[in-house]
Amino acid sequence: DWRAASGIVGQLIAVLYGILIVILLIIGVVSLVIVNNSILMATMDRIGEVGTMRAIGAGRNLILAMFALESVVLTVMAAAGGATLAAMLVGWLEVAGLPAPSMGNGIFIVLFGGRVLNPVLTVTQVLGGVGIVSVVALVATLYPAFTATRVPPIVAMQRRE
């Protein structure tokens, strides 16, 4: 394959790819924690409303579905907006080009495949990004939603101010 044929450059690309994957996983975990904390705080602020809904007959599954649906809708809207802005930026960079820095021993020229990098964004990449962000947000929503469903209605209604 091309990595074996390119020798040390192919090995360097493989190492950089591995580092990129590790960095993306770290960013995903940090995002999961931040979204989880934000949704948990928002859920605790609405615990009185959840108690009222439970008292008039809403089941735990309905409350769980309500929080999950709210999270997914907000996430898809935000991800679509972010993907649109990113696509516009990458489209502009594809036309304008990103010049390789002249510092170092030319490693950027090798990594860019020339003196100018012209990135290309595909629909699959955009949809994949929106999908991954949506899954992370849904996973982050599950704990706060389960927490809200476990509070007895009478306790939740007493916490209302």
Short mmCIF file of C-alpha atoms in Angstrom, two decimals:
data_model
loop_
_atom_site.label_atom_id
_atom_site.label_comp_id
_atom_site.label_asym_id
_atom_site.label_seq_id
_atom_site.Cartn_x
_atom_site.Cartn_y
_atom_site.Cartn_z
CA ASP A 1 0.00 0.00 0.00
CA TRP A 2 1.01 3.66 -0.25
CA ARG A 3 2.23 3.90 3.37
CA ALA A 4 4.67 1.05 2.88
CA ALA A 5 5.82 2.45 -0.45
CA SER A 6 6.39 5.94 0.98
CA GLY A 7 8.63 4.72 3.79
CA ILE A 8 9.17 7.05 6.71
CA VAL A 9 6.67 9.62 5.43
CA GLY A 10 3.94 6.96 5.46
CA GLN A 11 4.90 5.99 9.00
CA LEU A 12 4.79 9.64 10.07
CA ILE A 13 1.32 10.01 8.57
CA ALA A 14 0.15 6.87 10.43
CA VAL A 15 1.50 8.21 13.74
CA LEU A 16 -0.12 11.61 13.18
CA TYR A 17 -3.40 9.90 12.32
CA GLY A 18 -3.24 7.92 15.58
CA ILE A 19 -2.51 11.07 17.57
CA LEU A 20 -5.46 12.80 15.88
CA ILE A 21 -7.79 9.93 16.83
CA VAL A 22 -6.65 10.06 20.48
CA ILE A 23 -7.16 13.84 20.58
CA LEU A 24 -10.65 13.47 19.09
CA LEU A 25 -11.54 10.83 21.70
CA ILE A 26 -10.36 13.13 24.51
CA ILE A 27 -12.42 15.98 23.06
CA GLY A 28 -15.44 13.65 22.87
CA VAL A 29 -15.12 12.61 26.52
CA VAL A 30 -14.70 16.22 27.68
CA SER A 31 -17.73 17.22 25.58
CA LEU A 32 -19.73 14.38 27.11
CA VAL A 33 -18.91 15.56 30.64
CA ILE A 34 -19.68 19.22 29.87
CA VAL A 35 -22.99 18.47 28.16
CA ASN A 36 -23.92 16.04 30.94
CA ASN A 37 -23.24 18.65 33.62
CA SER A 38 -25.18 21.35 31.77
CA ILE A 39 -28.20 19.13 31.24
CA LEU A 40 -28.07 17.89 34.84
CA MET A 41 -28.20 21.48 36.11
CA ALA A 42 -31.07 22.32 33.75
CA THR A 43 -32.90 19.17 34.84
CA MET A 44 -32.51 19.97 38.53
CA ASP A 45 -33.94 23.44 37.90
CA ARG A 46 -37.05 21.83 36.39
CA ILE A 47 -37.53 19.14 39.03
CA GLY A 48 -40.72 20.81 40.33
CA GLU A 49 -42.25 20.67 36.87
CA VAL A 50 -41.30 17.01 36.58
CA GLY A 51 -42.93 16.34 39.97
CA THR A 52 -46.13 18.05 38.86
CA MET A 53 -46.20 16.04 35.65
CA ARG A 54 -45.62 12.81 37.58
CA ALA A 55 -48.35 13.73 40.08
CA ILE A 56 -50.95 14.14 37.33
CA GLY A 57 -50.07 10.79 35.80
CA ALA A 58 -47.03 11.13 33.54
CA GLY A 59 -44.96 7.98 33.63
CA ARG A 60 -41.20 7.72 34.00
CA ASN A 61 -40.82 6.71 30.37
CA LEU A 62 -42.63 9.85 29.22
CA ILE A 63 -40.33 12.06 31.33
CA LEU A 64 -37.27 10.22 30.02
CA ALA A 65 -38.48 10.54 26.42
CA MET A 66 -39.24 14.23 26.94
CA PHE A 67 -35.70 15.03 28.10
CA ALA A 68 -34.11 12.84 25.42
CA LEU A 69 -36.18 14.40 22.63
CA GLU A 70 -35.44 17.92 23.85
CA SER A 71 -31.72 17.16 23.90
CA VAL A 72 -31.70 15.60 20.46
CA VAL A 73 -33.67 18.47 18.89
CA LEU A 74 -31.40 21.12 20.42
CA THR A 75 -28.30 19.16 19.46
CA VAL A 76 -29.34 18.60 15.87
CA MET A 77 -30.18 22.28 15.46
CA ALA A 78 -26.85 23.40 16.95
CA ALA A 79 -24.90 20.75 15.02
CA ALA A 80 -26.58 21.76 11.77
CA GLY A 81 -25.68 25.41 12.38
CA GLY A 82 -22.10 24.49 13.25
CA ALA A 83 -21.81 22.18 10.25
CA THR A 84 -23.09 24.94 7.98
CA LEU A 85 -20.50 27.41 9.29
CA ALA A 86 -17.74 24.78 9.03
CA ALA A 87 -18.76 23.90 5.47
CA MET A 88 -18.64 27.57 4.50
CA LEU A 89 -15.16 27.94 6.05
CA VAL A 90 -13.82 24.80 4.38
CA GLY A 91 -15.39 25.86 1.07
CA TRP A 92 -13.61 29.19 1.32
CA LEU A 93 -10.32 27.46 2.24
CA GLU A 94 -10.75 25.09 -0.71
CA VAL A 95 -10.85 28.07 -3.05
CA ALA A 96 -8.37 30.36 -1.28
CA GLY A 97 -5.99 27.66 -0.09
CA LEU A 98 -4.05 27.47 3.15
CA PRO A 99 -0.33 28.15 2.57
CA ALA A 100 2.15 25.85 4.29
CA PRO A 101 4.23 27.62 6.96
CA SER A 102 7.83 28.13 5.86
CA MET A 103 9.27 27.32 9.29
CA GLY A 104 11.00 24.02 10.00
CA ASN A 105 12.46 21.70 7.44
CA GLY A 106 9.51 21.52 5.07
CA ILE A 107 7.44 19.03 7.07
CA PHE A 108 4.28 21.09 6.44
CA ILE A 109 4.90 20.94 2.70
CA VAL A 110 5.05 17.15 2.97
CA LEU A 111 1.95 16.97 5.17
CA PHE A 112 0.00 19.41 2.98
CA GLY A 113 1.04 17.56 -0.19
CA GLY A 114 2.45 20.76 -1.64
CA ARG A 115 2.88 24.41 -0.79
CA VAL A 116 -0.86 25.05 -0.43
CA LEU A 117 -3.51 22.93 1.30
CA ASN A 118 -6.94 22.93 -0.35
CA PRO A 119 -9.23 21.01 2.02
CA VAL A 120 -12.36 19.32 0.71
CA LEU A 121 -15.46 18.52 2.77
CA THR A 122 -17.90 15.80 1.75
CA VAL A 123 -21.56 15.40 2.67
CA THR A 124 -20.70 12.12 4.41
CA GLN A 125 -18.24 13.92 6.70
CA VAL A 126 -20.78 16.61 7.58
CA LEU A 127 -23.56 14.10 8.30
CA GLY A 128 -21.14 11.91 10.24
CA GLY A 129 -20.14 14.84 12.41
CA VAL A 130 -23.75 15.80 13.10
CA GLY A 131 -24.53 12.15 13.90
CA ILE A 132 -21.62 11.75 16.31
CA VAL A 133 -22.48 14.99 18.12
CA SER A 134 -26.12 13.88 18.40
CA VAL A 135 -25.17 10.51 19.87
CA VAL A 136 -22.80 12.12 22.41
CA ALA A 137 -25.54 14.54 23.48
CA LEU A 138 -28.11 11.75 23.78
CA VAL A 139 -25.74 9.66 25.92
CA ALA A 140 -25.01 12.72 28.07
CA THR A 141 -28.76 13.26 28.56
CA LEU A 142 -29.51 9.78 29.89
CA TYR A 143 -28.10 10.24 33.41
CA PRO A 144 -29.89 13.54 34.13
CA ALA A 145 -33.13 12.16 32.68
CA PHE A 146 -32.94 9.01 34.83
CA THR A 147 -32.18 11.24 37.83
CA ALA A 148 -35.31 13.28 37.17
CA THR A 149 -37.49 10.19 36.85
CA ARG A 150 -36.29 8.77 40.19
CA VAL A 151 -37.46 11.73 42.28
CA PRO A 152 -40.84 10.98 43.90
CA PRO A 153 -43.55 13.44 42.83
CA ILE A 154 -44.24 14.72 46.36
CA VAL A 155 -40.57 15.50 46.98
CA ALA A 156 -40.22 17.18 43.59
CA MET A 157 -43.28 19.35 44.19
CA GLN A 158 -42.01 20.40 47.63
CA ARG A 159 -38.75 21.63 46.08
CA ARG A 160 -40.66 24.09 43.91
CA GLU A 161 -40.08 27.71 44.91
#
